[in-house]
Amino acid sequence: MSVENIEREHIVSMRVENRSGVLARVAGLFSGRGYNIESLTVAPTLDPTISMMTIVTKGDDLIIEQILKQLNKLVEAISVIDLTERAYIDRDMAIIKVQTTPETRAEVFRIAEIFRARVIDSTNTMYTLEVTGTGRKVEAMIYQLQPIGIEELVRAGHIAVAREPYGEDTDIRSK
Amino acid sequence: MILNGSQILIEALKREGVDVIFGLPGGVVLKIFDELHQQSAIQVLLARHEQGVGHMAEGYAKATGKPGIALVTSGPGMTNIVTPLADAYMDSVPIIVFTGQVSTQLIGNDAFQEADNLGISRPCTKHNFLVRDVKDLSRTIREAFHIATTGRPGPVLVDIPKDVSMNTAEFEYPEEVNLRGYNPNREGDKTQVTRAAEAICQAKRPVIYVGGGAVFANAADEVKALAEIGNIPVDMTLMGLGIFPATHPLSLGMLGMHGSYTANMAIHHADLVIAVGSRFDDRVTGKTSEFCPKAKIIHIDIDPTSIRKVRDIEVHIPILGDVKTVLTELTQVLRVSIDGHKKNLRGPWWNQLREWMVQHPLAYSQSDDEAIKPQYVIDRLCRLTTDNDPIVATDVGQHQMWTAQYFKLEHPRRWLTSGGLGTMGFGFPAALGAQRAYPDRLVLCISGDGSFQMNLQELATAVLYKLPVKVAIINNHYHGMVRQWQDLFYEGRYASSHLFAIPDYVKLAEAYGAVGLRATTPSDVDVVIQEAVDTDGPVLMDFEVSQSENCYPMIPAGGANHEMLLEDPPHLSQAAKSLVRVSDDGDSVLTA
């Protein structure tokens, strides 16, 4: 098998037992073995005994292979999938407080519209915006708002899910 | 049946076939000890330090193949057993450590003798549990045994708060384990097995590289079958010693940093390496980019993370599965496909191997008028006890490597050593654990004066329980391996390696009520060994050996397997700058 040494971002989707300590196991595994976590989200699924973790990590093929194997080895990991290997949909979310003056309020509002963000709070000197989308989209909006003045910014980690197949595309389903 | 938590623990252990717990009491586990005190099915073997407790459980587990059970208290009791947990995790030893915890309502309050047992042990256990409700206790114990003993074995910790040990619940021991996230793969892929068999048939210079995984899988017969069917030489790792008879004509002995010349040359020049339950540890591979550069690699292992773990070492035919099962299939296929003609192709390979054996055998010299050589002691220990088929425990350092080289083991589960973690202080308590499992067998502990002092308090345990372990201290007044590295790489500056104050080990043994013996000349050695073996009860043998002896062959850290030091370089102080290396044609050459 040929192995590439190029570092790439991977999105790992993991179903784990919904118990205390599982997050610590996963985080400890990454820090203990020197792997990177770019972002991590965790929340319960429809089945309350199972949580879904979405981990964005970086590494070359060998490292990613080890990460997947190590995660799989955790007793409380029910399934581990590298979404990057298949078609998937991913979303980021950010809540951004932007300083406004009478001169900039319209501009901020226009940017929000372009990125389909919503104003979720407003004062005389501040808009609070909520945006969801791909990581690139969220970053693009932040980039445009920065010169106007971002007071505070909170970003949620990546969440992602495999795309459902359609038509003749049974290849994905078989995975 | 309504029982309290402590009774549930005892009942569950009985169902698991446990008859001994290695333990040390403390505040939060008093209820458990009290209940143990009132029954006789399970013995509590009281150690003197929790590190001793843990290594005893390891020694028991390694010698028997059954899980070793430890019971210690919260806080310092738990932190003291972290080293055995880490040791067991590295060397895949199935032990189950029950730790006391403060009562559930106190957890997180910095209560007296509280520690975050789960947090501390997480990176050095296969899995760990905190039992918050007595209703979960029996199921948790069942799961702990299952996890510790299946797949790649390892240590499991079960943390029991004081109130859980006292509260009551209906006792029912589950038959089945339901862990949806834990499915250790058992059977190797058939296609891969066929590919492996083909590769073995075609190989001209194959080597089996077998490790501890084959010992845990009880695959000695299968390893032997593979070697004999294929006429393949066998390299063993430190952890694998005993899996293949050391005196078998196909055995090349141990490979790696202090492995035999032939074992290392063989793997370096092989065209096919069959790795069996071994994990390409850095002490085996040396410089990974030059590890068996001409070979295809077959890797059979139960642990997926062990396969293709090392960056520079490509595995061509990975087979994930239980070593015993996979080897059974592989030898079945091989028996059919290999024919005499192909085996004969390996004539030149065996000629080469024999040439290497003759060129550089393991050797030392001992004359009557010089100090005792450590190798001589170990050689004599081996020869004088071989009829007893002893279990041999070691500590860590020069004496460990010499024992690995000179103590010829014929069977598995006779060898108790700390490989991965390299835990000084492991040997003596591990020997005691094995002796408890096999009261009538000869158990030797070969230790160093540095290592032995790390857990010598267990002399009391040996005397108390009449565990007749024979300890041989290879006493050179140094942390010998440290001194050797200082000789070779730090221009002979012995920073903190000389021990200066050495206790009188004969008096020490006597102070504990054991027997102490001393050998100071080569002619004393046999006498002391014989007397020790003939003595009932534990014996401490103090062998005053040459202080300057170094352990060879040695692959300097970062060197490749064919670049061995075979003897002290002419000018030790300059060794750091210019290593003596052995070239492929066997000449010693100096390279800058």
mmCIF file with all atom_site columns, N, CA, C and O in Angstrom, chain B residues 328-364:
data_model
loop_
_atom_site.group_PDB
_atom_site.id
_atom_site.type_symbol
_atom_site.label_atom_id
_atom_site.label_alt_id
_atom_site.label_comp_id
_atom_site.label_asym_id
_atom_site.label_entity_id
_atom_site.label_seq_id
_atom_site.pdbx_PDB_ins_code
_atom_site.Cartn_x
_atom_site.Cartn_y
_atom_site.Cartn_z
_atom_site.occupancy
_atom_site.B_iso_or_equiv
_atom_site.pdbx_formal_charge
_atom_site.auth_seq_id
_atom_site.auth_comp_id
_atom_site.auth_asym_id
_atom_site.auth_atom_id
_atom_site.pdbx_PDB_model_num
ATOM 1   N N  . THR B 1 328 ? -2.029 -21.674 13.259 1.00 0.00 ? 328 THR B N  1
ATOM 2   C CA . THR B 1 328 ? -2.594 -22.990 12.961 1.00 0.00 ? 328 THR B CA 1
ATOM 3   C C  . THR B 1 328 ? -3.003 -23.062 11.494 1.00 0.00 ? 328 THR B C  1
ATOM 4   O O  . THR B 1 328 ? -2.661 -24.014 10.783 1.00 0.00 ? 328 THR B O  1
ATOM 5   N N  . GLU B 1 329 ? -3.698 -22.018 11.039 1.00 0.00 ? 329 GLU B N  1
ATOM 6   C CA . GLU B 1 329 ? -4.113 -21.984 9.628  1.00 0.00 ? 329 GLU B CA 1
ATOM 7   C C  . GLU B 1 329 ? -2.904 -21.930 8.706  1.00 0.00 ? 329 GLU B C  1
ATOM 8   O O  . GLU B 1 329 ? -2.827 -22.642 7.706  1.00 0.00 ? 329 GLU B O  1
ATOM 9   N N  . LEU B 1 330 ? -1.961 -21.076 9.084  1.00 0.00 ? 330 LEU B N  1
ATOM 10  C CA . LEU B 1 330 ? -0.791 -20.870 8.230  1.00 0.00 ? 330 LEU B CA 1
ATOM 11  C C  . LEU B 1 330 ? 0.008  -22.171 8.081  1.00 0.00 ? 330 LEU B C  1
ATOM 12  O O  . LEU B 1 330 ? 0.426  -22.531 6.978  1.00 0.00 ? 330 LEU B O  1
ATOM 13  N N  . THR B 1 331 ? 0.190  -22.884 9.183  1.00 0.00 ? 331 THR B N  1
ATOM 14  C CA . THR B 1 331 ? 0.975  -24.119 9.088  1.00 0.00 ? 331 THR B CA 1
ATOM 15  C C  . THR B 1 331 ? 0.217  -25.184 8.304  1.00 0.00 ? 331 THR B C  1
ATOM 16  O O  . THR B 1 331 ? 0.830  -25.990 7.610  1.00 0.00 ? 331 THR B O  1
ATOM 17  N N  . GLN B 1 332 ? -1.117 -25.165 8.404  1.00 0.00 ? 332 GLN B N  1
ATOM 18  C CA . GLN B 1 332 ? -1.904 -26.105 7.608  1.00 0.00 ? 332 GLN B CA 1
ATOM 19  C C  . GLN B 1 332 ? -1.686 -25.869 6.121  1.00 0.00 ? 332 GLN B C  1
ATOM 20  O O  . GLN B 1 332 ? -1.444 -26.805 5.355  1.00 0.00 ? 332 GLN B O  1
ATOM 21  N N  . VAL B 1 333 ? -1.758 -24.600 5.720  1.00 0.00 ? 333 VAL B N  1
ATOM 22  C CA . VAL B 1 333 ? -1.551 -24.262 4.309  1.00 0.00 ? 333 VAL B CA 1
ATOM 23  C C  . VAL B 1 333 ? -0.124 -24.615 3.904  1.00 0.00 ? 333 VAL B C  1
ATOM 24  O O  . VAL B 1 333 ? 0.106  -25.187 2.830  1.00 0.00 ? 333 VAL B O  1
ATOM 25  N N  . LEU B 1 334 ? 0.819  -24.298 4.786  1.00 0.00 ? 334 LEU B N  1
ATOM 26  C CA . LEU B 1 334 ? 2.231  -24.516 4.463  1.00 0.00 ? 334 LEU B CA 1
ATOM 27  C C  . LEU B 1 334 ? 2.564  -25.995 4.283  1.00 0.00 ? 334 LEU B C  1
ATOM 28  O O  . LEU B 1 334 ? 3.315  -26.361 3.389  1.00 0.00 ? 334 LEU B O  1
ATOM 29  N N  . ARG B 1 335 ? 2.009  -26.804 5.151  1.00 0.00 ? 335 ARG B N  1
ATOM 30  C CA . ARG B 1 335 ? 2.282  -28.233 5.092  1.00 0.00 ? 335 ARG B CA 1
ATOM 31  C C  . ARG B 1 335 ? 1.991  -28.768 3.689  1.00 0.00 ? 335 ARG B C  1
ATOM 32  O O  . ARG B 1 335 ? 2.705  -29.625 3.172  1.00 0.00 ? 335 ARG B O  1
ATOM 33  N N  . VAL B 1 336 ? 0.934  -28.235 3.084  1.00 0.00 ? 336 VAL B N  1
ATOM 34  C CA . VAL B 1 336 ? 0.545  -28.678 1.754  1.00 0.00 ? 336 VAL B CA 1
ATOM 35  C C  . VAL B 1 336 ? 1.438  -28.052 0.691  1.00 0.00 ? 336 VAL B C  1
ATOM 36  O O  . VAL B 1 336 ? 1.903  -28.718 -0.228 1.00 0.00 ? 336 VAL B O  1
ATOM 37  N N  . SER B 1 337 ? 1.704  -26.757 0.830  1.00 0.00 ? 337 SER B N  1
ATOM 38  C CA . SER B 1 337 ? 2.323  -26.037 -0.288 1.00 0.00 ? 337 SER B CA 1
ATOM 39  C C  . SER B 1 337 ? 3.846  -26.094 -0.298 1.00 0.00 ? 337 SER B C  1
ATOM 40  O O  . SER B 1 337 ? 4.462  -25.979 -1.343 1.00 0.00 ? 337 SER B O  1
ATOM 41  N N  . ILE B 1 338 ? 4.452  -26.265 0.885  1.00 0.00 ? 338 ILE B N  1
ATOM 42  C CA . ILE B 1 338 ? 5.917  -26.244 0.867  1.00 0.00 ? 338 ILE B CA 1
ATOM 43  C C  . ILE B 1 338 ? 6.407  -27.636 0.472  1.00 0.00 ? 338 ILE B C  1
ATOM 44  O O  . ILE B 1 338 ? 5.845  -28.643 0.849  1.00 0.00 ? 338 ILE B O  1
ATOM 45  N N  . ASP B 1 339 ? 7.419  -27.690 -0.341 1.00 0.00 ? 339 ASP B N  1
ATOM 46  C CA . ASP B 1 339 ? 7.981  -29.006 -0.638 1.00 0.00 ? 339 ASP B CA 1
ATOM 47  C C  . ASP B 1 339 ? 9.479  -28.982 -0.361 1.00 0.00 ? 339 ASP B C  1
ATOM 48  O O  . ASP B 1 339 ? 10.089 -27.940 -0.212 1.00 0.00 ? 339 ASP B O  1
ATOM 49  N N  . GLY B 1 340 ? 10.046 -30.163 -0.281 1.00 0.00 ? 340 GLY B N  1
ATOM 50  C CA . GLY B 1 340 ? 11.452 -30.297 0.110  1.00 0.00 ? 340 GLY B CA 1
ATOM 51  C C  . GLY B 1 340 ? 12.369 -29.472 -0.757 1.00 0.00 ? 340 GLY B C  1
ATOM 52  O O  . GLY B 1 340 ? 13.324 -28.866 -0.281 1.00 0.00 ? 340 GLY B O  1
ATOM 53  N N  . HIS B 1 341 ? 12.030 -29.398 -2.029 1.00 0.00 ? 341 HIS B N  1
ATOM 54  C CA . HIS B 1 341 ? 12.885 -28.665 -2.953 1.00 0.00 ? 341 HIS B CA 1
ATOM 55  C C  . HIS B 1 341 ? 13.037 -27.210 -2.507 1.00 0.00 ? 341 HIS B C  1
ATOM 56  O O  . HIS B 1 341 ? 14.127 -26.654 -2.472 1.00 0.00 ? 341 HIS B O  1
ATOM 57  N N  . LYS B 1 342 ? 11.926 -26.627 -2.156 1.00 0.00 ? 342 LYS B N  1
ATOM 58  C CA . LYS B 1 342 ? 11.977 -25.212 -1.781 1.00 0.00 ? 342 LYS B CA 1
ATOM 59  C C  . LYS B 1 342 ? 12.737 -25.026 -0.481 1.00 0.00 ? 342 LYS B C  1
ATOM 60  O O  . LYS B 1 342 ? 13.448 -24.057 -0.272 1.00 0.00 ? 342 LYS B O  1
ATOM 61  N N  . LYS B 1 343 ? 12.544 -25.962 0.431  1.00 0.00 ? 343 LYS B N  1
ATOM 62  C CA . LYS B 1 343 ? 13.271 -25.859 1.700  1.00 0.00 ? 343 LYS B CA 1
ATOM 63  C C  . LYS B 1 343 ? 14.778 -25.924 1.470  1.00 0.00 ? 343 LYS B C  1
ATOM 64  O O  . LYS B 1 343 ? 15.546 -25.232 2.106  1.00 0.00 ? 343 LYS B O  1
ATOM 65  N N  . ASN B 1 344 ? 15.153 -26.762 0.493  1.00 0.00 ? 344 ASN B N  1
ATOM 66  C CA . ASN B 1 344 ? 16.577 -26.920 0.239  1.00 0.00 ? 344 ASN B CA 1
ATOM 67  C C  . ASN B 1 344 ? 17.216 -25.655 -0.315 1.00 0.00 ? 344 ASN B C  1
ATOM 68  O O  . ASN B 1 344 ? 18.414 -25.452 -0.199 1.00 0.00 ? 344 ASN B O  1
ATOM 69  N N  . LEU B 1 345 ? 16.388 -24.826 -0.933 1.00 0.00 ? 345 LEU B N  1
ATOM 70  C CA . LEU B 1 345 ? 16.906 -23.550 -1.413 1.00 0.00 ? 345 LEU B CA 1
ATOM 71  C C  . LEU B 1 345 ? 17.527 -22.746 -0.276 1.00 0.00 ? 345 LEU B C  1
ATOM 72  O O  . LEU B 1 345 ? 18.293 -21.841 -0.478 1.00 0.00 ? 345 LEU B O  1
ATOM 73  N N  . ARG B 1 346 ? 17.134 -23.067 0.934  1.00 0.00 ? 346 ARG B N  1
ATOM 74  C CA . ARG B 1 346 ? 17.624 -22.283 2.069  1.00 0.00 ? 346 ARG B CA 1
ATOM 75  C C  . ARG B 1 346 ? 18.970 -22.774 2.591  1.00 0.00 ? 346 ARG B C  1
ATOM 76  O O  . ARG B 1 346 ? 19.439 -22.282 3.601  1.00 0.00 ? 346 ARG B O  1
ATOM 77  N N  . GLY B 1 347 ? 19.550 -23.719 1.886  1.00 0.00 ? 347 GLY B N  1
ATOM 78  C CA . GLY B 1 347 ? 20.872 -24.204 2.290  1.00 0.00 ? 347 GLY B CA 1
ATOM 79  C C  . GLY B 1 347 ? 21.889 -23.080 2.463  1.00 0.00 ? 347 GLY B C  1
ATOM 80  O O  . GLY B 1 347 ? 22.517 -22.972 3.517  1.00 0.00 ? 347 GLY B O  1
ATOM 81  N N  . PRO B 1 348 ? 22.030 -22.220 1.453  1.00 0.00 ? 348 PRO B N  1
ATOM 82  C CA . PRO B 1 348 ? 23.004 -21.125 1.575  1.00 0.00 ? 348 PRO B CA 1
ATOM 83  C C  . PRO B 1 348 ? 22.711 -20.216 2.774  1.00 0.00 ? 348 PRO B C  1
ATOM 84  O O  . PRO B 1 348 ? 23.628 -19.726 3.432  1.00 0.00 ? 348 PRO B O  1
ATOM 85  N N  . TRP B 1 349 ? 21.424 -20.011 3.062  1.00 0.00 ? 349 TRP B N  1
ATOM 86  C CA . TRP B 1 349 ? 21.031 -19.163 4.188  1.00 0.00 ? 349 TRP B CA 1
ATOM 87  C C  . TRP B 1 349 ? 21.514 -19.780 5.502  1.00 0.00 ? 349 TRP B C  1
ATOM 88  O O  . TRP B 1 349 ? 22.124 -19.121 6.332  1.00 0.00 ? 349 TRP B O  1
ATOM 89  N N  . TRP B 1 350 ? 21.283 -21.077 5.634  1.00 0.00 ? 350 TRP B N  1
ATOM 90  C CA . TRP B 1 350 ? 21.729 -21.731 6.861  1.00 0.00 ? 350 TRP B CA 1
ATOM 91  C C  . TRP B 1 350 ? 23.249 -21.783 6.957  1.00 0.00 ? 350 TRP B C  1
ATOM 92  O O  . TRP B 1 350 ? 23.807 -21.664 8.054  1.00 0.00 ? 350 TRP B O  1
ATOM 93  N N  . ASN B 1 351 ? 23.913 -21.927 5.818  1.00 0.00 ? 351 ASN B N  1
ATOM 94  C CA . ASN B 1 351 ? 25.380 -21.866 5.838  1.00 0.00 ? 351 ASN B CA 1
ATOM 95  C C  . ASN B 1 351 ? 25.848 -20.522 6.382  1.00 0.00 ? 351 ASN B C  1
ATOM 96  O O  . ASN B 1 351 ? 26.758 -20.442 7.213  1.00 0.00 ? 351 ASN B O  1
ATOM 97  N N  . GLN B 1 352 ? 25.187 -19.456 5.891  1.00 0.00 ? 352 GLN B N  1
ATOM 98  C CA . GLN B 1 352 ? 25.548 -18.113 6.342  1.00 0.00 ? 352 GLN B CA 1
ATOM 99  C C  . GLN B 1 352 ? 25.272 -17.962 7.848  1.00 0.00 ? 352 GLN B C  1
ATOM 100 O O  . GLN B 1 352 ? 26.098 -17.429 8.596  1.00 0.00 ? 352 GLN B O  1
ATOM 101 N N  . LEU B 1 353 ? 24.112 -18.436 8.277  1.00 0.00 ? 353 LEU B N  1
ATOM 102 C CA . LEU B 1 353 ? 23.751 -18.294 9.698  1.00 0.00 ? 353 LEU B CA 1
ATOM 103 C C  . LEU B 1 353 ? 24.764 -19.023 10.579 1.00 0.00 ? 353 LEU B C  1
ATOM 104 O O  . LEU B 1 353 ? 25.222 -18.500 11.598 1.00 0.00 ? 353 LEU B O  1
ATOM 105 N N  . ARG B 1 354 ? 25.141 -20.223 10.142 1.00 0.00 ? 354 ARG B N  1
ATOM 106 C CA . ARG B 1 354 ? 26.095 -20.992 10.949 1.00 0.00 ? 354 ARG B CA 1
ATOM 107 C C  . ARG B 1 354 ? 27.452 -20.312 10.991 1.00 0.00 ? 354 ARG B C  1
ATOM 108 O O  . ARG B 1 354 ? 28.134 -20.318 12.012 1.00 0.00 ? 354 ARG B O  1
ATOM 109 N N  . GLU B 1 355 ? 27.796 -19.690 9.881  1.00 0.00 ? 355 GLU B N  1
ATOM 110 C CA . GLU B 1 355 ? 29.061 -18.955 9.838  1.00 0.00 ? 355 GLU B CA 1
ATOM 111 C C  . GLU B 1 355 ? 29.049 -17.823 10.865 1.00 0.00 ? 355 GLU B C  1
ATOM 112 O O  . GLU B 1 355 ? 30.007 -17.620 11.606 1.00 0.00 ? 355 GLU B O  1
ATOM 113 N N  . TRP B 1 356 ? 27.942 -17.110 10.912 1.00 0.00 ? 356 TRP B N  1
ATOM 114 C CA . TRP B 1 356 ? 27.831 -16.010 11.892 1.00 0.00 ? 356 TRP B CA 1
ATOM 115 C C  . TRP B 1 356 ? 27.901 -16.548 13.327 1.00 0.00 ? 356 TRP B C  1
ATOM 116 O O  . TRP B 1 356 ? 28.537 -15.966 14.186 1.00 0.00 ? 356 TRP B O  1
ATOM 117 N N  . MET B 1 357 ? 27.223 -17.675 13.556 1.00 0.00 ? 357 MET B N  1
ATOM 118 C CA . MET B 1 357 ? 27.230 -18.251 14.913 1.00 0.00 ? 357 MET B CA 1
ATOM 119 C C  . MET B 1 357 ? 28.656 -18.586 15.340 1.00 0.00 ? 357 MET B C  1
ATOM 120 O O  . MET B 1 357 ? 29.029 -18.363 16.492 1.00 0.00 ? 357 MET B O  1
ATOM 121 N N  . VAL B 1 358 ? 29.421 -19.134 14.408 1.00 0.00 ? 358 VAL B N  1
ATOM 122 C CA . VAL B 1 358 ? 30.792 -19.525 14.730 1.00 0.00 ? 358 VAL B CA 1
ATOM 123 C C  . VAL B 1 358 ? 31.675 -18.285 14.895 1.00 0.00 ? 358 VAL B C  1
ATOM 124 O O  . VAL B 1 358 ? 32.500 -18.205 15.800 1.00 0.00 ? 358 VAL B O  1
ATOM 125 N N  . GLN B 1 359 ? 31.457 -17.304 14.028 1.00 0.00 ? 359 GLN B N  1
ATOM 126 C CA . GLN B 1 359 ? 32.269 -16.083 14.093 1.00 0.00 ? 359 GLN B CA 1
ATOM 127 C C  . GLN B 1 359 ? 32.115 -15.367 15.427 1.00 0.00 ? 359 GLN B C  1
ATOM 128 O O  . GLN B 1 359 ? 33.079 -14.960 16.051 1.00 0.00 ? 359 GLN B O  1
ATOM 129 N N  . HIS B 1 360 ? 30.875 -15.150 15.823 1.00 0.00 ? 360 HIS B N  1
ATOM 130 C CA . HIS B 1 360 ? 30.625 -14.348 17.029 1.00 0.00 ? 360 HIS B CA 1
ATOM 131 C C  . HIS B 1 360 ? 29.581 -14.995 17.918 1.00 0.00 ? 360 HIS B C  1
ATOM 132 O O  . HIS B 1 360 ? 28.450 -14.522 18.022 1.00 0.00 ? 360 HIS B O  1
ATOM 133 N N  . PRO B 1 361 ? 29.964 -16.076 18.595 1.00 0.00 ? 361 PRO B N  1
ATOM 134 C CA . PRO B 1 361 ? 29.010 -16.664 19.545 1.00 0.00 ? 361 PRO B CA 1
ATOM 135 C C  . PRO B 1 361 ? 28.940 -15.787 20.791 1.00 0.00 ? 361 PRO B C  1
ATOM 136 O O  . PRO B 1 361 ? 29.824 -14.955 21.021 1.00 0.00 ? 361 PRO B O  1
ATOM 137 N N  . LEU B 1 362 ? 27.902 -15.959 21.574 1.00 0.00 ? 362 LEU B N  1
ATOM 138 C CA . LEU B 1 362 ? 27.865 -15.311 22.881 1.00 0.00 ? 362 LEU B CA 1
ATOM 139 C C  . LEU B 1 362 ? 28.997 -15.907 23.704 1.00 0.00 ? 362 LEU B C  1
ATOM 140 O O  . LEU B 1 362 ? 29.114 -17.131 23.794 1.00 0.00 ? 362 LEU B O  1
ATOM 141 N N  . ALA B 1 363 ? 29.822 -15.074 24.272 1.00 0.00 ? 363 ALA B N  1
ATOM 142 C CA . ALA B 1 363 ? 30.959 -15.636 25.005 1.00 0.00 ? 363 ALA B CA 1
ATOM 143 C C  . ALA B 1 363 ? 31.435 -14.680 26.087 1.00 0.00 ? 363 ALA B C  1
ATOM 144 O O  . ALA B 1 363 ? 31.234 -13.471 26.004 1.00 0.00 ? 363 ALA B O  1
ATOM 145 N N  . TYR B 1 364 ? 32.023 -15.267 27.106 1.00 0.00 ? 364 TYR B N  1
ATOM 146 C CA . TYR B 1 364 ? 32.701 -14.486 28.151 1.00 0.00 ? 364 TYR B CA 1
ATOM 147 C C  . TYR B 1 364 ? 33.863 -15.345 28.614 1.00 0.00 ? 364 TYR B C  1
ATOM 148 O O  . TYR B 1 364 ? 33.946 -16.533 28.284 1.00 0.00 ? 364 TYR B O  1
#
